[in-house]
Short mmCIF file of C-alpha atoms in Angstrom, two decimals:
data_model
loop_
_atom_site.label_atom_id
_atom_site.label_comp_id
_atom_site.label_asym_id
_atom_site.label_seq_id
_atom_site.Cartn_x
_atom_site.Cartn_y
_atom_site.Cartn_z
CA MET W 1 50.58 -125.86 289.92
CA LEU W 2 49.59 -130.14 288.52
CA GLY W 3 52.21 -132.36 287.36
CA LYS W 4 53.29 -132.80 284.01
CA LYS W 5 51.22 -135.69 284.08
CA GLU W 6 48.22 -134.31 285.18
CA LEU W 7 48.41 -131.00 283.08
CA LEU W 8 48.85 -132.83 279.79
CA ASP W 9 45.76 -135.47 280.89
CA LYS W 10 44.06 -131.79 281.81
CA ILE W 11 43.32 -130.82 278.41
CA HIS W 12 43.61 -134.26 276.44
CA HIS W 13 40.94 -134.55 274.11
CA GLN W 14 40.21 -131.41 274.29
CA LEU W 15 39.79 -127.54 272.84
CA ILE W 16 42.13 -124.47 273.83
CA VAL W 17 40.62 -121.35 272.69
CA SER W 18 43.17 -118.77 271.28
CA CYS W 19 42.69 -115.46 273.19
CA GLN W 20 45.36 -113.15 271.80
CA ALA W 21 44.56 -109.60 270.25
CA LEU W 22 48.12 -107.10 269.02
CA SER W 23 48.16 -103.74 269.14
CA GLY W 24 46.26 -102.01 267.10
CA GLU W 25 43.30 -104.54 266.85
CA PRO W 26 39.88 -103.80 267.91
CA LEU W 27 39.99 -105.73 270.98
CA CYS W 28 43.46 -105.10 272.78
CA SER W 29 43.47 -104.70 276.14
CA PRO W 30 43.56 -107.40 279.01
CA PHE W 31 40.33 -106.42 279.66
CA ILE W 32 38.40 -107.75 277.15
CA MET W 33 41.55 -110.69 277.34
CA GLU W 34 39.85 -111.56 280.13
CA ARG W 35 36.22 -111.69 279.45
CA MET W 36 36.70 -113.78 276.49
CA ALA W 37 38.72 -116.33 278.18
CA LEU W 38 35.37 -115.67 280.95
CA ALA W 39 33.26 -117.15 277.19
CA ALA W 40 35.95 -119.71 276.39
CA GLN W 41 35.79 -121.28 280.01
CA GLU W 42 31.95 -121.56 279.62
CA GLY W 43 31.56 -122.96 276.26
CA GLY W 44 34.24 -125.44 277.00
CA ALA W 45 37.12 -125.46 275.92
CA GLY W 46 40.13 -127.27 278.03
CA GLY W 47 42.27 -124.57 277.49
CA ILE W 48 43.93 -121.37 276.51
CA ARG W 49 46.77 -120.28 274.10
CA ALA W 50 47.28 -116.09 275.29
CA ASN W 51 50.29 -113.46 274.48
CA SER W 52 52.11 -111.56 277.08
CA PRO W 53 52.18 -111.01 279.84
CA ALA W 54 49.89 -108.56 281.16
CA ASP W 55 46.30 -111.28 279.37
CA ILE W 56 47.84 -113.56 280.86
CA ALA W 57 47.89 -112.29 284.57
CA GLY W 58 44.44 -111.11 283.93
CA ILE W 59 43.02 -114.53 282.11
CA ARG W 60 44.61 -115.90 285.08
CA ARG W 61 42.20 -113.83 287.56
CA LEU W 62 38.84 -115.18 286.01
CA VAL W 63 39.68 -118.49 284.73
CA ASN W 64 41.32 -121.73 286.21
CA LEU W 65 41.91 -123.11 282.82
CA PRO W 66 45.33 -124.93 282.16
CA LEU W 67 46.82 -121.71 280.34
CA ILE W 68 49.79 -121.89 277.57
CA GLY W 69 51.63 -119.05 277.29
CA LEU W 70 54.08 -116.94 274.33
CA TYR W 71 54.95 -113.43 274.45
CA LYS W 72 55.42 -112.38 270.65
CA ALA W 73 58.05 -109.12 270.55
CA GLU W 74 59.64 -108.18 267.14
CA TYR W 75 63.45 -107.86 266.93
CA GLU W 76 65.41 -106.55 263.39
CA ASP W 77 67.45 -109.25 262.61
CA SER W 78 65.74 -112.38 263.14
CA PRO W 79 61.90 -113.38 261.91
CA VAL W 80 61.04 -115.24 264.41
CA TYR W 81 58.29 -113.37 266.86
CA ILE W 82 57.25 -115.67 269.13
CA THR W 83 58.68 -115.61 272.78
CA PRO W 84 61.76 -114.84 271.24
CA THR W 85 64.49 -114.27 273.13
CA MET W 86 65.60 -114.74 277.29
CA LYS W 87 63.17 -110.93 278.02
CA GLU W 88 60.38 -111.88 276.97
CA VAL W 89 60.95 -116.05 278.72
CA ARG W 90 61.88 -114.22 281.83
CA GLU W 91 58.66 -111.72 281.70
CA LEU W 92 56.13 -114.60 280.96
CA MET W 93 57.60 -117.17 283.52
CA ALA W 94 56.90 -113.50 286.17
CA VAL W 95 53.13 -114.88 285.23
CA HIS W 96 53.36 -118.71 285.64
CA PRO W 97 52.10 -120.31 282.31
CA ASP W 98 51.81 -123.74 282.78
CA ILE W 99 52.70 -124.27 279.51
CA LEU W 100 55.09 -122.41 277.76
CA ALA W 101 55.18 -121.79 273.63
CA LEU W 102 58.21 -120.30 271.77
CA ASP W 103 58.77 -120.77 267.70
CA ALA W 104 60.15 -123.71 267.44
CA THR W 105 61.38 -123.51 263.77
CA ARG W 106 64.91 -123.79 262.23
CA ARG W 107 65.41 -119.37 261.81
CA LEU W 108 67.97 -117.74 263.90
CA ARG W 109 66.52 -115.82 266.98
CA PRO W 110 68.04 -112.62 267.93
CA GLY W 111 70.88 -112.24 268.40
CA GLY W 112 71.86 -115.45 266.25
CA VAL W 113 70.45 -117.42 269.35
CA SER W 114 69.84 -121.89 267.48
CA LEU W 115 66.78 -122.86 268.99
CA GLU W 116 68.44 -125.20 270.89
CA GLU W 117 71.06 -123.57 272.58
CA PHE W 118 67.11 -121.65 273.54
CA VAL W 119 66.37 -124.41 275.56
CA ARG W 120 69.08 -125.57 276.99
CA ARG W 121 68.66 -121.72 279.05
CA ILE W 122 65.02 -122.36 278.92
CA ARG W 123 65.64 -125.63 280.56
CA ARG W 124 69.50 -125.12 283.25
CA ASP W 125 67.37 -121.66 284.52
CA TYR W 126 62.96 -123.53 284.63
CA PRO W 127 63.73 -127.06 285.39
CA GLY W 128 60.46 -128.82 284.81
CA GLN W 129 58.89 -125.99 283.19
CA LEU W 130 56.56 -127.88 280.87
CA ILE W 131 57.25 -126.05 277.04
CA MET W 132 55.79 -126.22 273.44
CA ALA W 133 57.56 -126.06 270.23
CA ASP W 134 56.08 -124.55 267.60
CA THR W 135 56.37 -125.90 264.21
CA SER W 136 55.63 -125.51 260.74
CA CYS W 137 56.94 -128.30 259.39
CA TYR W 138 57.07 -131.67 259.89
CA GLU W 139 61.51 -131.45 260.39
CA GLU W 140 60.76 -129.21 262.87
CA GLY W 141 58.37 -131.40 264.69
CA VAL W 142 60.85 -133.91 264.20
CA ARG W 143 63.37 -132.01 265.40
CA ALA W 144 61.23 -130.42 268.83
CA GLN W 145 61.20 -134.00 269.67
CA GLU W 146 64.41 -134.73 269.92
CA LEU W 147 64.86 -131.60 271.48
CA GLY W 148 62.43 -132.87 274.38
CA PHE W 149 59.62 -130.59 274.21
CA ASP W 150 56.67 -131.49 275.79
CA LEU W 151 54.33 -130.54 273.15
CA ILE W 152 54.74 -129.65 269.39
CA GLY W 153 52.50 -127.46 268.06
CA THR W 154 51.69 -127.25 264.07
CA THR W 155 50.75 -123.37 264.78
CA LEU W 156 53.31 -121.90 263.07
CA SER W 157 52.82 -123.69 259.23
CA GLY W 158 52.08 -121.32 257.02
CA TYR W 159 53.91 -118.51 258.40
CA THR W 160 56.60 -119.34 257.65
CA GLU W 161 58.60 -118.50 254.34
CA TYR W 162 59.46 -122.00 253.41
CA THR W 163 56.03 -123.36 254.28
CA ARG W 164 53.39 -119.47 252.99
CA ASP W 165 51.85 -121.20 250.28
CA VAL W 166 50.27 -124.20 252.72
CA LYS W 167 46.66 -124.65 252.92
CA LEU W 168 45.35 -124.16 255.69
CA PRO W 169 43.99 -126.23 258.21
CA ASN W 170 47.46 -128.41 257.52
CA PHE W 171 45.66 -131.53 257.43
CA ALA W 172 49.04 -133.45 255.61
CA LEU W 173 51.28 -132.40 258.51
CA ILE W 174 48.89 -132.72 261.68
CA GLN W 175 48.35 -136.19 260.88
CA GLU W 176 52.04 -137.02 260.43
CA TYR W 177 52.89 -135.58 263.29
CA ALA W 178 50.00 -137.54 264.83
CA GLU W 179 50.72 -140.80 263.19
CA ASN W 180 54.91 -140.90 263.80
CA LEU W 181 55.72 -138.52 266.78
CA ARG W 182 55.15 -139.95 270.52
CA THR W 183 55.05 -136.78 271.62
CA PRO W 184 50.97 -134.98 272.09
CA ILE W 185 50.95 -133.01 269.34
CA ILE W 186 48.15 -129.83 269.28
CA ALA W 187 46.44 -128.86 266.11
CA GLU W 188 47.20 -125.38 264.94
CA GLY W 189 46.07 -122.87 262.53
CA GLY W 190 43.29 -121.82 260.54
CA ILE W 191 40.67 -124.15 261.39
CA TRP W 192 37.17 -122.09 260.83
CA THR W 193 34.36 -125.37 261.51
CA PRO W 194 33.39 -127.76 263.75
CA ASP W 195 33.93 -130.20 260.34
CA GLN W 196 37.68 -129.58 259.94
CA LEU W 197 37.57 -130.15 263.77
CA GLN W 198 36.39 -133.27 264.23
CA ARG W 199 38.00 -133.94 261.31
CA ILE W 200 41.49 -133.24 262.84
CA MET W 201 40.96 -134.62 266.60
CA GLU W 202 39.90 -137.84 264.65
CA THR W 203 43.62 -138.23 263.29
CA GLY W 204 44.70 -138.53 267.42
CA VAL W 205 46.37 -135.53 268.26
CA TRP W 206 46.49 -134.30 272.15
CA ALA W 207 44.11 -130.86 271.60
CA ALA W 208 43.60 -128.58 268.84
CA VAL W 209 43.80 -124.30 269.36
CA ILE W 210 41.42 -122.05 267.84
CA GLY W 211 41.83 -118.73 268.31
CA THR W 212 40.80 -117.08 265.47
CA ALA W 213 36.88 -118.07 264.81
CA ILE W 214 36.46 -117.67 268.24
CA THR W 215 37.97 -114.72 269.66
CA ARG W 216 38.39 -112.22 265.84
CA PRO W 217 35.51 -110.57 265.58
CA ARG W 218 36.96 -108.51 262.73
CA GLU W 219 38.35 -112.24 260.62
CA ILE W 220 34.82 -113.28 261.09
CA THR W 221 32.98 -110.06 260.14
CA ARG W 222 35.78 -110.56 257.24
CA ARG W 223 34.45 -113.98 256.12
CA PHE W 224 31.18 -113.28 256.08
CA THR W 225 31.98 -109.76 254.17
CA LYS W 226 33.72 -111.35 251.64
CA SER W 227 31.21 -114.15 251.04
CA ILE W 228 28.34 -111.41 250.70
CA ARG W 229 31.00 -110.01 247.57
CA GLU W 230 31.57 -112.55 246.63
CA LEU W 231 27.91 -113.07 245.31
CA HIS W 232 28.63 -109.67 242.93
CA LEU W 233 24.93 -108.83 243.89
CA MET K 1 21.64 -88.04 259.92
CA LEU K 2 20.86 -89.48 256.90
CA GLY K 3 17.55 -89.05 255.59
CA LYS K 4 15.30 -92.73 254.71
CA LYS K 5 16.52 -93.86 251.30
CA GLU K 6 19.70 -92.58 251.74
CA LEU K 7 20.54 -94.96 254.90
CA LEU K 8 18.81 -97.58 253.46
CA ASP K 9 21.19 -97.38 250.65
CA LYS K 10 23.74 -98.27 253.08
CA ILE K 11 22.98 -101.22 254.59
CA HIS K 12 21.96 -102.34 250.66
CA HIS K 13 22.98 -106.09 250.68
CA GLN K 14 25.65 -105.50 253.58
CA LEU K 15 25.91 -107.51 257.01
CA ILE K 16 24.73 -105.79 259.98
CA VAL K 17 26.74 -107.12 263.02
CA SER K 18 24.99 -107.69 266.12
CA CYS K 19 27.08 -107.10 268.84
CA GLN K 20 24.70 -107.93 272.27
CA ALA K 21 26.48 -109.15 275.68
CA LEU K 22 23.34 -109.54 277.95
CA SER K 23 24.11 -109.22 281.75
CA GLY K 24 24.98 -112.12 283.02
CA GLU K 25 26.88 -112.45 280.35
CA PRO K 26 31.07 -113.22 280.01
CA LEU K 27 31.25 -109.83 277.04
CA CYS K 28 28.76 -107.96 279.07
CA SER K 29 29.90 -104.07 278.57
CA PRO K 30 29.60 -101.12 276.89
CA PHE K 31 33.20 -101.21 276.92
CA ILE K 32 33.95 -104.40 274.85
CA MET K 33 31.05 -103.56 272.86
CA GLU K 34 32.91 -100.80 271.46
CA ARG K 35 34.58 -102.43 270.45
CA MET K 36 33.52 -105.08 268.76
CA ALA K 37 31.20 -102.53 266.51
CA LEU K 38 34.46 -101.78 265.71
CA ALA K 39 35.96 -104.70 265.03
CA ALA K 40 32.86 -105.58 262.85
CA GLN K 41 33.62 -102.15 261.00
CA GLU K 42 37.41 -102.87 259.73
CA GLY K 43 35.48 -106.66 258.60
CA GLY K 44 33.60 -104.70 256.06
CA ALA K 45 30.18 -104.89 258.45
CA GLY K 46 28.17 -102.00 256.79
CA GLY K 47 25.94 -101.57 259.72
CA ILE K 48 25.57 -102.55 263.25
CA ARG K 49 22.73 -103.90 265.37
CA ALA K 50 23.29 -103.27 269.17
CA ASN K 51 21.15 -102.77 273.39
CA SER K 52 20.61 -100.96 275.04
CA PRO K 53 21.25 -96.95 275.59
CA ALA K 54 24.82 -97.76 277.33
CA ASP K 55 26.18 -99.79 274.58
CA ILE K 56 24.52 -97.71 271.79
CA ALA K 57 26.04 -94.16 272.72
CA GLY K 58 28.99 -95.93 274.00
CA ILE K 59 28.89 -97.91 269.69
CA ARG K 60 28.33 -94.42 268.34
CA ARG K 61 31.64 -93.10 269.73
CA LEU K 62 33.39 -96.04 267.78
CA VAL K 63 32.30 -96.36 264.85
CA ASN K 64 29.77 -94.23 261.96
CA LEU K 65 27.70 -97.58 260.69
CA PRO K 66 24.30 -96.79 260.72
CA LEU K 67 22.80 -98.18 264.20
CA ILE K 68 19.75 -100.15 264.80
CA GLY K 69 19.11 -99.99 268.26
CA LEU K 70 16.27 -102.30 270.40
CA TYR K 71 16.15 -101.96 274.17
CA LYS K 72 15.64 -105.81 275.99
CA ALA K 73 13.75 -105.56 279.03
CA GLU K 74 11.33 -108.99 280.21
CA TYR K 75 8.08 -107.75 281.99
CA GLU K 76 5.51 -110.13 284.30
CA ASP K 77 2.46 -109.67 281.89
CA SER K 78 3.99 -110.21 278.35
CA PRO K 79 6.18 -112.33 276.97
CA VAL K 80 7.16 -109.75 275.06
CA TYR K 81 10.70 -108.79 275.93
CA ILE K 82 12.05 -106.81 271.99
CA THR K 83 11.20 -102.38 272.79
CA PRO K 84 8.18 -103.34 274.92
CA THR K 85 6.71 -100.11 276.49
CA MET K 86 7.34 -96.78 275.61
CA LYS K 87 9.28 -96.45 278.36
CA GLU K 88 11.95 -98.47 276.61
CA VAL K 89 11.42 -96.57 273.10
CA ARG K 90 12.01 -92.93 274.89
CA GLU K 91 14.98 -94.05 276.58
CA LEU K 92 16.36 -95.23 273.65
CA MET K 93 15.75 -92.21 270.73
CA ALA K 94 17.52 -90.68 273.61
CA VAL K 95 20.15 -91.71 271.92
CA HIS K 96 19.22 -91.22 268.29
CA PRO K 97 18.73 -94.95 267.15
CA ASP K 98 18.80 -95.29 262.99
CA ILE K 99 16.63 -97.86 262.67
CA LEU K 100 14.56 -98.36 265.92
CA ALA K 101 14.24 -102.00 266.42
CA LEU K 102 10.25 -103.67 268.49
CA ASP K 103 8.54 -107.07 268.88
CA ALA K 104 6.41 -106.92 265.80
CA THR K 105 5.09 -110.42 266.69
CA ARG K 106 1.15 -111.27 267.96
CA ARG K 107 1.48 -110.77 271.37
CA LEU K 108 -0.02 -109.02 273.84
CA ARG K 109 2.70 -106.05 275.41
CA PRO K 110 3.25 -105.23 278.99
CA GLY K 111 -0.37 -103.79 279.92
CA GLY K 112 -2.11 -105.28 277.11
CA VAL K 113 -1.18 -102.85 274.71
CA SER K 114 -1.25 -103.97 270.72
CA LEU K 115 1.65 -103.74 268.38
CA GLU K 116 -1.31 -101.73 265.98
CA GLU K 117 -1.51 -99.16 269.36
CA PHE K 118 2.49 -99.36 270.04
CA VAL K 119 3.28 -99.17 266.42
CA ARG K 120 0.03 -95.76 266.16
CA ARG K 121 2.30 -94.31 269.79
CA ILE K 122 5.87 -94.34 267.87
CA ARG K 123 5.09 -92.79 265.11
CA ARG K 124 2.78 -89.60 266.19
CA ASP K 125 5.36 -89.22 269.00
CA TYR K 126 8.66 -89.79 267.09
CA PRO K 127 8.09 -89.07 263.68
CA GLY K 128 9.81 -90.12 260.44
CA GLN K 129 12.55 -92.75 262.55
CA LEU K 130 12.86 -95.78 260.80
CA ILE K 131 12.02 -98.86 261.91
CA MET K 132 12.22 -101.87 262.34
CA ALA K 133 9.52 -105.07 263.16
CA ASP K 134 10.74 -107.60 264.44
CA THR K 135 8.43 -110.56 263.30
CA SER K 136 8.52 -114.49 263.64
CA CYS K 137 6.26 -115.87 261.42
CA TYR K 138 4.95 -115.21 257.59
CA GLU K 139 1.67 -113.24 259.19
CA GLU K 140 3.48 -111.12 261.38
CA GLY K 141 5.20 -110.46 258.85
CA VAL K 142 2.46 -109.07 256.51
CA ARG K 143 1.04 -107.00 259.75
CA ALA K 144 4.17 -105.23 259.32
CA GLN K 145 4.08 -103.93 256.05
CA GLU K 146 0.08 -103.58 256.56
CA LEU K 147 1.42 -101.62 259.25
CA GLY K 148 3.88 -99.07 257.41
CA PHE K 149 7.11 -100.44 258.50
CA ASP K 150 10.30 -99.90 256.83
CA LEU K 151 12.50 -102.91 257.28
CA ILE K 152 11.06 -106.56 258.67
CA GLY K 153 13.52 -108.83 260.64
CA THR K 154 12.83 -112.45 260.56
CA THR K 155 14.34 -111.64 263.87
CA LEU K 156 11.66 -113.81 266.03
CA SER K 157 11.39 -117.00 263.95
CA GLY K 158 11.75 -119.08 266.46
CA TYR K 159 11.71 -117.56 269.53
CA THR K 160 7.71 -116.88 269.63
CA GLU K 161 6.37 -120.66 271.28
CA TYR K 162 4.61 -120.77 268.30
CA THR K 163 7.41 -120.88 266.19
CA ARG K 164 10.05 -122.91 268.20
CA ASP K 165 10.33 -126.19 265.86
CA VAL K 166 11.60 -124.24 263.31
CA LYS K 167 15.60 -125.00 262.02
CA LEU K 168 17.50 -122.09 261.87
CA PRO K 169 18.38 -119.25 259.32
CA ASN K 170 14.68 -120.33 258.66
CA PHE K 171 15.18 -120.05 255.09
CA ALA K 172 11.97 -121.10 253.32
CA LEU K 173 10.57 -118.11 255.79
CA ILE K 174 13.56 -116.03 254.43
CA GLN K 175 12.51 -116.25 251.50
CA GLU K 176 8.96 -116.41 251.77
CA TYR K 177 9.38 -112.71 252.19
CA ALA K 178 11.21 -111.51 249.68
CA GLU K 179 8.98 -112.99 247.00
CA ASN K 180 5.90 -111.72 248.89
CA LEU K 181 6.86 -108.46 250.56
CA ARG K 182 7.87 -105.08 249.33
CA THR K 183 9.18 -103.74 252.19
CA PRO K 184 12.74 -104.20 252.64
CA ILE K 185 13.58 -107.77 254.47
CA ILE K 186 16.56 -108.27 257.15
CA ALA K 187 17.18 -112.00 256.92
CA GLU K 188 17.96 -112.67 260.65
CA GLY K 189 18.76 -115.22 263.17
CA GLY K 190 20.85 -118.86 263.26
CA ILE K 191 23.25 -117.64 260.77
CA TRP K 192 26.11 -119.34 260.97
CA THR K 193 27.97 -120.24 258.01
CA PRO K 194 29.19 -118.25 254.51
CA ASP K 195 27.30 -120.64 252.82
CA GLN K 196 23.95 -119.68 254.13
CA LEU K 197 24.59 -116.79 253.85
CA GLN K 198 24.96 -116.42 250.80
CA ARG K 199 21.74 -118.73 250.97
CA ILE K 200 19.71 -116.58 252.10
CA MET K 201 21.05 -113.04 250.11
CA GLU K 202 20.12 -114.58 246.64
CA THR K 203 16.67 -114.65 247.85
CA GLY K 204 16.82 -110.53 247.10
CA VAL K 205 15.88 -109.42 251.12
CA TRP K 206 17.51 -105.87 251.42
CA ALA K 207 20.25 -107.33 254.63
CA ALA K 208 21.47 -109.51 256.86
CA VAL K 209 22.40 -110.14 260.01
CA ILE K 210 24.85 -112.37 261.78
CA GLY K 211 25.02 -111.33 265.66
CA THR K 212 26.26 -114.46 267.93
CA ALA K 213 28.25 -116.68 265.22
CA ILE K 214 31.13 -113.18 265.07
CA THR K 215 30.01 -111.66 268.21
CA ARG K 216 29.53 -113.95 271.26
CA PRO K 217 32.93 -116.59 271.99
CA ARG K 218 30.97 -118.71 274.33
CA GLU K 219 28.56 -119.89 272.19
CA ILE K 220 31.19 -120.13 269.10
CA THR K 221 33.00 -122.30 270.85
CA ARG K 222 29.89 -124.34 272.66
CA ARG K 223 29.82 -125.52 269.07
CA PHE K 224 33.44 -126.01 268.86
CA THR K 225 33.82 -128.31 272.23
CA LYS K 226 30.11 -129.88 271.42
CA SER K 227 31.90 -131.66 268.00
CA ILE K 228 34.35 -132.69 269.54
CA ARG K 229 32.04 -134.37 272.12
CA GLU K 230 29.92 -135.91 269.76
CA LEU K 231 33.34 -137.86 268.46
CA HIS K 232 33.34 -140.05 271.38
CA LEU K 233 37.03 -140.00 271.93
#
């Protein structure tokens, strides 16, 4: 396993490709996500972001890029779904993600657990593990830095109740993070074109994550079919 | 099976998604191509273009869209590789593609067979089968219309020795076809953005095919990683 500095260096200025397909989506299958990740590696990706122990274990077999692991799970008593409880953390850690990603919004987790308490538990049980904060707004980025996250992502901008009106990619938030936080920033969320990616990389972020525009053919198809419908042929 | 007119009506002004992964590519697997085609259908595609009897048979099980079938095979005595001989035609016809696509360039096929002779053999053995001409330049489109092809595609523009310098998508050829040929035109080749697709649909083509930009994550990743390298960070 690489040390923290080596690992961060490996993803510096790189594209990280998110390879996810949830239950009910046509590509939901560890077999397919492994191949998707391999395609991303062959296309020059510097890292992979993936969901669930099954997908991550599969991807590990085929690719040798740094892996950001998360585990989506829904609970009735909280809107937090990206690695919400220690149960998901434990199952994820069994497949050794290089970086553990988790919801780092201000919202309480299942069981009323605060982000502060959750980070304390992770640090206690898994000292030395790199952790990435999935945040939605500037205050959450500042708080994540105070809590000692190793990487801060804009992943959840647009996906919390109080940010759902922002336009993605959220260039303003990305720029604010890159200019004011000293923790490495991972730009993520709604990047669809090479032009957008270039503009984002030029803000000084550490790396960027693209998922849907590369690995979700249903959503890519929708973007094109919508453009035809707009013509009213 | 739909009649010719019903079938053409079903794909009129629609996006056809090409779902192909050749041997050696990370996604090469009928299981994955089936799911890719399902993703395209759920995303609003009006048709699927696919390669090989195995992929087509699989896709048929999961999707109920019109299917354009082709069968790529390489021969030593000809550069023609899209459904080059009657052997590929026979194997393809066993899985009943709604439309049979084939190289319709001026080049001789394996065994020195001309396009004219090849079309005659297909019409003799499979009367009533809809056939699509994969062409590379205007003269080939005119000839395909004379030969009675049911659909004419720009698929091979940029992929024959005498067109390899054209920039894709080949808007000029698409427009020339749409304005001058009475056979339904299928725009195909190098469409990467919704803007390009809109511009193409407005020329009056019957439908458009997009493959790489939707179903080849390795190439999509390459397009993004190349844009980062251009920044010289």
